[in-house]
mmCIF file of C-alpha atoms in Angstrom:
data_model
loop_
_atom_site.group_PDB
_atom_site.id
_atom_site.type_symbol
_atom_site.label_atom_id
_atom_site.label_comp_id
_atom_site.label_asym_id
_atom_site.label_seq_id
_atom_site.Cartn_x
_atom_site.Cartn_y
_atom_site.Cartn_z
ATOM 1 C CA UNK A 19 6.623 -19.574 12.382
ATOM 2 C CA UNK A 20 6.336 -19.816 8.607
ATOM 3 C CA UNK A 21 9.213 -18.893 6.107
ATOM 4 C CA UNK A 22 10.186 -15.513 5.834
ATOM 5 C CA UNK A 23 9.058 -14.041 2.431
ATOM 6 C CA UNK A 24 9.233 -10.957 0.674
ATOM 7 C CA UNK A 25 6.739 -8.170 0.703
ATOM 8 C CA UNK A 26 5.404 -5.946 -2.026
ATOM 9 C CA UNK A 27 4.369 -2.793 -0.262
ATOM 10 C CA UNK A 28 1.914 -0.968 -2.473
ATOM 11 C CA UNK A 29 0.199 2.632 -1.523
ATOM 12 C CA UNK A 30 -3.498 2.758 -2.670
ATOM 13 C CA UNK A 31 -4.336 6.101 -3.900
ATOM 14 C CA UNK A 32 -2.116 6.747 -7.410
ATOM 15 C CA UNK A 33 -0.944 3.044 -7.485
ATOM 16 C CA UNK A 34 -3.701 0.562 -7.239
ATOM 17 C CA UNK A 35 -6.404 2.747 -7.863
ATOM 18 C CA UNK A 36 -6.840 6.772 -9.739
ATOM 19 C CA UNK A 37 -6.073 9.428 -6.822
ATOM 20 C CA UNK A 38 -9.110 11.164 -7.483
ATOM 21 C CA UNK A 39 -8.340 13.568 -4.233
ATOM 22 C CA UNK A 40 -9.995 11.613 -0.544
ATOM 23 C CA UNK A 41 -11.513 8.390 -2.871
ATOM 24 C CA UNK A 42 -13.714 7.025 -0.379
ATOM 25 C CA UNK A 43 -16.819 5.431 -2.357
ATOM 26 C CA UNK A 44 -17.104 2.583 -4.309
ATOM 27 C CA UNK A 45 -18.754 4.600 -7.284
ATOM 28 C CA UNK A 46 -15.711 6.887 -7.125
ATOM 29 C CA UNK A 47 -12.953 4.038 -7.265
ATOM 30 C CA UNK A 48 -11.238 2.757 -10.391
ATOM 31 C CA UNK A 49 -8.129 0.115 -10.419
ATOM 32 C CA UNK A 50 -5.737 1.788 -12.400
ATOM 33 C CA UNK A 51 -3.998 -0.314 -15.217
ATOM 34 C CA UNK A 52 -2.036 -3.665 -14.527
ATOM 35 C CA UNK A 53 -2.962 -3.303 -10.989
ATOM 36 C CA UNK A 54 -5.202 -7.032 -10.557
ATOM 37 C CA UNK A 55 -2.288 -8.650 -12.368
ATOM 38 C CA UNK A 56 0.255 -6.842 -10.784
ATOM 39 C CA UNK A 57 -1.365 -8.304 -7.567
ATOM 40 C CA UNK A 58 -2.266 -11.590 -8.614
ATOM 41 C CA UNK A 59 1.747 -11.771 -9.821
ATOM 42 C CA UNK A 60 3.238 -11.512 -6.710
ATOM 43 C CA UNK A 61 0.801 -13.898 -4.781
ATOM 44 C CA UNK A 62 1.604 -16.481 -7.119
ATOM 45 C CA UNK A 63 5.604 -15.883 -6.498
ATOM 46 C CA UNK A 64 4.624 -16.561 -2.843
ATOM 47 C CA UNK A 65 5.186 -12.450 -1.426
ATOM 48 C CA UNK A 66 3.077 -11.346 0.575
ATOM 49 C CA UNK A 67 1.203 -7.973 -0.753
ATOM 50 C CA UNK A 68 0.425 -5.224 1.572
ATOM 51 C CA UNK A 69 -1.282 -1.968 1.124
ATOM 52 C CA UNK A 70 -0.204 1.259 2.906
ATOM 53 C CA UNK A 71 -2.195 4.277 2.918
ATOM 54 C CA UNK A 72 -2.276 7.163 4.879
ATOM 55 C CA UNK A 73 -6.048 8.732 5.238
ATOM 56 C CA UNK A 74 -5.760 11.815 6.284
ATOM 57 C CA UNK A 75 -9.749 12.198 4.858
ATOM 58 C CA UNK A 76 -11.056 10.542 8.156
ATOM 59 C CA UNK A 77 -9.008 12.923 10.557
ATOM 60 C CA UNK A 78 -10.555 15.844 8.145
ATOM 61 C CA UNK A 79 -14.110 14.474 8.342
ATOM 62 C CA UNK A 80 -14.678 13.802 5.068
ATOM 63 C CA UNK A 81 -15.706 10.355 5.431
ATOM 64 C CA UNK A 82 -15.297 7.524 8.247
ATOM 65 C CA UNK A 83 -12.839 4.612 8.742
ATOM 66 C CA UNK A 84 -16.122 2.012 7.869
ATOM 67 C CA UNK A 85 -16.510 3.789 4.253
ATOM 68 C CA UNK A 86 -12.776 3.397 4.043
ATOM 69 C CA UNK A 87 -13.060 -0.524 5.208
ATOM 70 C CA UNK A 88 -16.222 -1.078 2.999
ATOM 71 C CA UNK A 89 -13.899 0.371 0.011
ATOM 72 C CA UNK A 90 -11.801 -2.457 0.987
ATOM 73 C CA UNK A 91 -14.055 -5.220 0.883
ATOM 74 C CA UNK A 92 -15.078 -4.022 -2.370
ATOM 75 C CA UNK A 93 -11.417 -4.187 -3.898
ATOM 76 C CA UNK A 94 -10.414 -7.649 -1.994
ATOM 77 C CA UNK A 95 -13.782 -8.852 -3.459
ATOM 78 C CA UNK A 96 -12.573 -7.292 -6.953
ATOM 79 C CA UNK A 97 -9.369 -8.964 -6.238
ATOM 80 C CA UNK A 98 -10.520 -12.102 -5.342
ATOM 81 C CA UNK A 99 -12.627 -12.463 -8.638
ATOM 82 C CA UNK A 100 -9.239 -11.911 -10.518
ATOM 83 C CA UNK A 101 -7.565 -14.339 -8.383
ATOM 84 C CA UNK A 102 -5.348 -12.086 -6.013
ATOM 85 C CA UNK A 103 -5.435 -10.918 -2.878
ATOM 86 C CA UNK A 104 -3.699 -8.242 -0.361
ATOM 87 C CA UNK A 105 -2.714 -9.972 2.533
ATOM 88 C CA UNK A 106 -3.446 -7.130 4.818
ATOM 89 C CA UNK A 107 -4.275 -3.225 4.273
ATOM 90 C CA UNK A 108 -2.417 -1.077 6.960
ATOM 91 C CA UNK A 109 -3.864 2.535 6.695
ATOM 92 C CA UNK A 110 -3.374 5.855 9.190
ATOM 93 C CA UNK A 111 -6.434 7.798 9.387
ATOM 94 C CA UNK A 112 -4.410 10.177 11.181
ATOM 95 C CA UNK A 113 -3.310 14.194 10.542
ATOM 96 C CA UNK A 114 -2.373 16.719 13.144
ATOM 97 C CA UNK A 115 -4.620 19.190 12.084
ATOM 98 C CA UNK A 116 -7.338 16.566 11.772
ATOM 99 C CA UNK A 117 -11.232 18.191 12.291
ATOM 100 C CA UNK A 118 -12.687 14.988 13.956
ATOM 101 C CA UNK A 119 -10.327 14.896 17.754
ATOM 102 C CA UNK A 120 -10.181 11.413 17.630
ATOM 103 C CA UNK A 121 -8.076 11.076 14.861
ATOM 104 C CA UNK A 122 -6.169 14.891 14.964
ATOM 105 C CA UNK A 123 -2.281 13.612 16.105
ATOM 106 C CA UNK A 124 0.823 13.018 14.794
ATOM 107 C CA UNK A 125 1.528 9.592 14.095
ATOM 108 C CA UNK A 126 4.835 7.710 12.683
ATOM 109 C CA UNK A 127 2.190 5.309 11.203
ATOM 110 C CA UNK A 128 1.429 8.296 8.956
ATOM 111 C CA UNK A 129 3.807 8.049 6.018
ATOM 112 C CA UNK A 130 6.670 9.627 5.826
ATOM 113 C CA UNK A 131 7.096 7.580 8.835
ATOM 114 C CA UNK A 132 7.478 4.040 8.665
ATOM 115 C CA UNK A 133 4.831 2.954 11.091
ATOM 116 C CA UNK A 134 2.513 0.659 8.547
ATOM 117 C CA UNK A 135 5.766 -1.274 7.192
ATOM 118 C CA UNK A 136 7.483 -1.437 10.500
ATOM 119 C CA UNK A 137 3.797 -2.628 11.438
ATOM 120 C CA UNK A 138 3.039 -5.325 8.665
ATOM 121 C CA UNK A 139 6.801 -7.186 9.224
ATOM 122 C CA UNK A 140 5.828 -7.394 13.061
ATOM 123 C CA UNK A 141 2.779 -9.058 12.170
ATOM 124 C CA UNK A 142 4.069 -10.910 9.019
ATOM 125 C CA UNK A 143 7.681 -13.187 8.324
ATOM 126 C CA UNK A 144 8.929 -10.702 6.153
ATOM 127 C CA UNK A 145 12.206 -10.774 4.586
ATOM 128 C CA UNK A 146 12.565 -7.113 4.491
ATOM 129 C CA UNK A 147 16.109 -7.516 2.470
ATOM 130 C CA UNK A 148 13.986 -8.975 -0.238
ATOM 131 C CA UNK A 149 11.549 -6.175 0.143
ATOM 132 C CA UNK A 150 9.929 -3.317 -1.820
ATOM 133 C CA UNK A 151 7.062 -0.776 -1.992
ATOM 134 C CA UNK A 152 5.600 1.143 -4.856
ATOM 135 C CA UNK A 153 4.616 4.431 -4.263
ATOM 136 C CA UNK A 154 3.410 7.827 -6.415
ATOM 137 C CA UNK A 155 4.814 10.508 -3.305
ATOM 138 C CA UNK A 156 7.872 11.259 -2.070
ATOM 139 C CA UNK A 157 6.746 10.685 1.368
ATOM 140 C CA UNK A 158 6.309 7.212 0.327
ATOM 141 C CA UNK A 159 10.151 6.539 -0.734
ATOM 142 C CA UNK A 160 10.787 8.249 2.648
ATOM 143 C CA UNK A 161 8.728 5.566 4.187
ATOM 144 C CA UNK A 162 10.166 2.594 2.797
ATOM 145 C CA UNK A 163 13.382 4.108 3.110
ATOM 146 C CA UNK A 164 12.958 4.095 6.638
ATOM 147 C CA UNK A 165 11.651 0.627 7.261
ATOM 148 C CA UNK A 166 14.446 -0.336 5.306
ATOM 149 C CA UNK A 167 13.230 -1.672 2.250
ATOM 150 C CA UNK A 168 13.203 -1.125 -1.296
ATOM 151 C CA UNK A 169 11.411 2.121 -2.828
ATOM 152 C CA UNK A 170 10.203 3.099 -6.447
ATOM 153 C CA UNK A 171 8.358 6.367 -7.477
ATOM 154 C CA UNK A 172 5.290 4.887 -10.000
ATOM 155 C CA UNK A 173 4.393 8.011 -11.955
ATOM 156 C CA UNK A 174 1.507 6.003 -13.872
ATOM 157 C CA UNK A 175 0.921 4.038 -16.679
ATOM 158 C CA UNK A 176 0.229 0.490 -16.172
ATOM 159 C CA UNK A 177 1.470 -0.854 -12.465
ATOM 160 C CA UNK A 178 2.221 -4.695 -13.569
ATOM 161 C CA UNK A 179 4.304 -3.612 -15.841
ATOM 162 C CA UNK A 180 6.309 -1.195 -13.697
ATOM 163 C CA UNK A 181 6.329 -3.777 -10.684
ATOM 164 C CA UNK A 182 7.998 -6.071 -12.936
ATOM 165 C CA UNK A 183 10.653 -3.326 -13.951
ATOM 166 C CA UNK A 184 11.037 -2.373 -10.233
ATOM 167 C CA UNK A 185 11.498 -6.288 -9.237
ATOM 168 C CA UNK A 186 14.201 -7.109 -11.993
ATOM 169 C CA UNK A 187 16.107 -3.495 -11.121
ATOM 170 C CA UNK A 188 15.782 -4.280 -7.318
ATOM 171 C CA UNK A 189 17.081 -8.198 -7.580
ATOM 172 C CA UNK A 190 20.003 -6.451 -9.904
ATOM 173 C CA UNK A 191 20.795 -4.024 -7.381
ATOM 174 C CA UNK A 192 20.920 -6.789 -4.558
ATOM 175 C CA UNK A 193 23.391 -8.850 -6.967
ATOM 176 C CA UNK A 194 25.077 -5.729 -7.973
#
């Protein structure tokens, strides 16, 4: 197995890209400031970068999980241009008062719970001591909080500069 590294754990709507309310199309999607470069950042310090997202919009029925994944191809393809990548998007499509059955459940993938982080450090050699996520929600903190790893509330501006606030105040807080 390879070396365990540390993991930036981003959410997608309100961190990487404006939360315009369900953002599901490619002509509705905008990165929000820093967030290429924040990306592009941590690959090159060797973490691995994972986005978490719930998406409660499939369980409504306001689009599907393949306009979801082709909104993902668009922003590795976006990211790949600027010379980042995510190492693998985790998302939970599911809400307990979904419209479409498929999806209507509760799930601990669904953040608050810590499902998609316990998820990505089964999959991944992640040093989850060493490990944070950025989110906009409180449910997000909660989240982290209960995969046991770092949490910061983003409340906007420009995300590279924030993750590199959030790194330096987590690595003092681990010497501290």
């Amino acid at each position: 197995m390879s070396e365990r590294r540390p993991a930036l754990f981003l959410d997608r709507d309100g961190v990487l890209n404006v939360d315009r309310g369900y953002v599901s199309r490619i002509e509705d999607f905008e990165w929000i400031d820093g967030a290429k470069e924040c990306v592009a950042t941590f690959n090159r310090r060797g973490w691995y970068v994972f986005v978490v997202t719930n998406q409660s919009g499939i369980a409504r029925g306001l689009y599907t999980e393949a306009d979801m994944l082709a909104l993902h191809a668009h922003m590795e393809a976006e990211l790949e241009a600027a010379g980042a990548r995510i190492d693998r998007f985790y998302h939970a499509p599911w809400h307990e008062e979904g419209e479409v059955a498929r999806y209507r459940r509760a799930s601990m993938d669904r953040k608050p719970g810590p499902g998609m982080l316990l998820q990505a450090m089964a999959d991944f050699n992640v040093n989850r001591e060493q490990s944070f996520l950025i989110g906009d929600k409180e449910t997000d903190m909660d989240a982290a909080r209960a995969a046991g790893v770092g949490a910061f509330l983003f409340r906007g501006g420009n995300i590279a500069t924030f993750a590199e606030w959030a790194l330096a105040s987590f690595e003092d807080g681990l010497r501290g």
